[in-house]
XYZ file of C-alpha atoms in Angstrom:
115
model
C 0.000 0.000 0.000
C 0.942 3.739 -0.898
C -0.163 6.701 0.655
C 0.870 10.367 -0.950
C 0.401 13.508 0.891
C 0.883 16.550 -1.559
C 1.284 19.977 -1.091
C -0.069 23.316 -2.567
C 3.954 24.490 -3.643
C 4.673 20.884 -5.065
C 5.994 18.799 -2.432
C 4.412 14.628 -3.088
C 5.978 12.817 0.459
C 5.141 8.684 -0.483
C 4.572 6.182 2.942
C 5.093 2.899 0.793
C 4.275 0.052 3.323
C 4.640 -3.870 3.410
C 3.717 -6.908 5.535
C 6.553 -8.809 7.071
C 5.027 -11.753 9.207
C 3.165 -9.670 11.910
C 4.823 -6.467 11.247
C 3.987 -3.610 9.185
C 7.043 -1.694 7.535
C 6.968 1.349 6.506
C 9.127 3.730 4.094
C 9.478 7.018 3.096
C 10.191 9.250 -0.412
C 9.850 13.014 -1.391
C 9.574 14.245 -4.987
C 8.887 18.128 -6.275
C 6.091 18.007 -9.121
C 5.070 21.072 -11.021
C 1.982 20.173 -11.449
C 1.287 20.516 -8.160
C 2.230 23.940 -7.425
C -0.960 26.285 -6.879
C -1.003 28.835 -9.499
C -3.450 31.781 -8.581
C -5.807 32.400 -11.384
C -5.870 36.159 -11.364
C -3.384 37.575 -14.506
C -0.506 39.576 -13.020
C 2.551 41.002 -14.784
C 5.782 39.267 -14.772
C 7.698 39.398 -11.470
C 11.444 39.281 -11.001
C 13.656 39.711 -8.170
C 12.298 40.603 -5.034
C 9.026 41.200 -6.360
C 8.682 37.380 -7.149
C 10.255 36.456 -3.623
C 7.378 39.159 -2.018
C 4.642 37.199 -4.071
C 5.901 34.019 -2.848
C 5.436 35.758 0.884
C 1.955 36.620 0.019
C 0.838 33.518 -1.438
C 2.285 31.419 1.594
C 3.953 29.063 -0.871
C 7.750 28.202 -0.679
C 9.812 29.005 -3.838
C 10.524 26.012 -6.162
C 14.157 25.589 -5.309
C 13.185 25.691 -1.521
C 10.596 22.897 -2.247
C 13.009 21.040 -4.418
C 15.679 21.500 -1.947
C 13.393 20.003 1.051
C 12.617 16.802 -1.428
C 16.388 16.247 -1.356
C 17.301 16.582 2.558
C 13.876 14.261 3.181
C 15.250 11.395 1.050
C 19.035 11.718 2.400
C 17.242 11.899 5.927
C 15.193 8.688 5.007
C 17.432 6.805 2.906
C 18.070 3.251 4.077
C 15.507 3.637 7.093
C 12.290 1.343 7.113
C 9.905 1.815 10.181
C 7.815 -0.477 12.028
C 4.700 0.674 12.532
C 1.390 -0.420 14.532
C -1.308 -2.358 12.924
C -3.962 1.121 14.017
C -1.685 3.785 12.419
C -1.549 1.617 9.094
C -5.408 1.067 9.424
C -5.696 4.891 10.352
C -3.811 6.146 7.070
C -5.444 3.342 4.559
C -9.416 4.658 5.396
C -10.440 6.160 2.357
C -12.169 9.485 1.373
C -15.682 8.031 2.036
C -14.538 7.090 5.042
C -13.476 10.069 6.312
C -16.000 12.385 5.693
C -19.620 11.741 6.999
C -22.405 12.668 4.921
C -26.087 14.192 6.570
C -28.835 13.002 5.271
C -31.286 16.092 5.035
C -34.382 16.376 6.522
C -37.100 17.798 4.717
C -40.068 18.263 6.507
C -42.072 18.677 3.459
C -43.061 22.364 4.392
C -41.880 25.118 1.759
C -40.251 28.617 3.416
C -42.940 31.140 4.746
C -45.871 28.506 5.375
């Protein structure tokens, strides 16, 4: 099983995990992708400089390089690690969407506004 967790300025982190026997291993990658960066949809001129580094600041988002550069110390800091982990926190991270969010069923009482 895979899990991704992705980011709004590009950053995919991977938990790939595996049964051994009884335990559960776990291990860990980092990637930058594009595709993933938010883009805001208003039209703006072309920044350069400082202006793009203030826009960055604005937006919350961490420039590319920074986001590339994270990708790269997370796989040197996970490289050659696998984790054991607990039978709940792999059950806890493989629920899926419909799982996770909990849909009301409305009530209509059959009565239409102002009566």
């Amino acid at each position: 099983m895979s899990v991704e967790i992705t980011t709004f300025d590009g950053l995919r982190v991977t938990m790939h995990t595996r049964k051994n026997g009884k335990e559960n291993l776990a291990w860990f990658s980092a990637a930058f992708d594009p595709a993933l960066v938010y883009e805001d949809t208003k039209p703006e001129k072309t920044e350069t400089g400082s202006e793009a580094q203030d826009a960055d600041e604005q937006t919350g988002l961490k420039a590319t390089d920074a986001v590339k550069q994270e990708a790269e110390t997370l796989n040197t800091r996970w490289q050659g690690w696998v984790y054991v982990v607990p039978q709940y926190r792999v059950d806890s991270v493989a629920k899926k969407k419909s799982d996770l969010i909990k849909f009301s069923k409305r009530q209509d009482s059959g009565k239409t506004a102002g009566s």
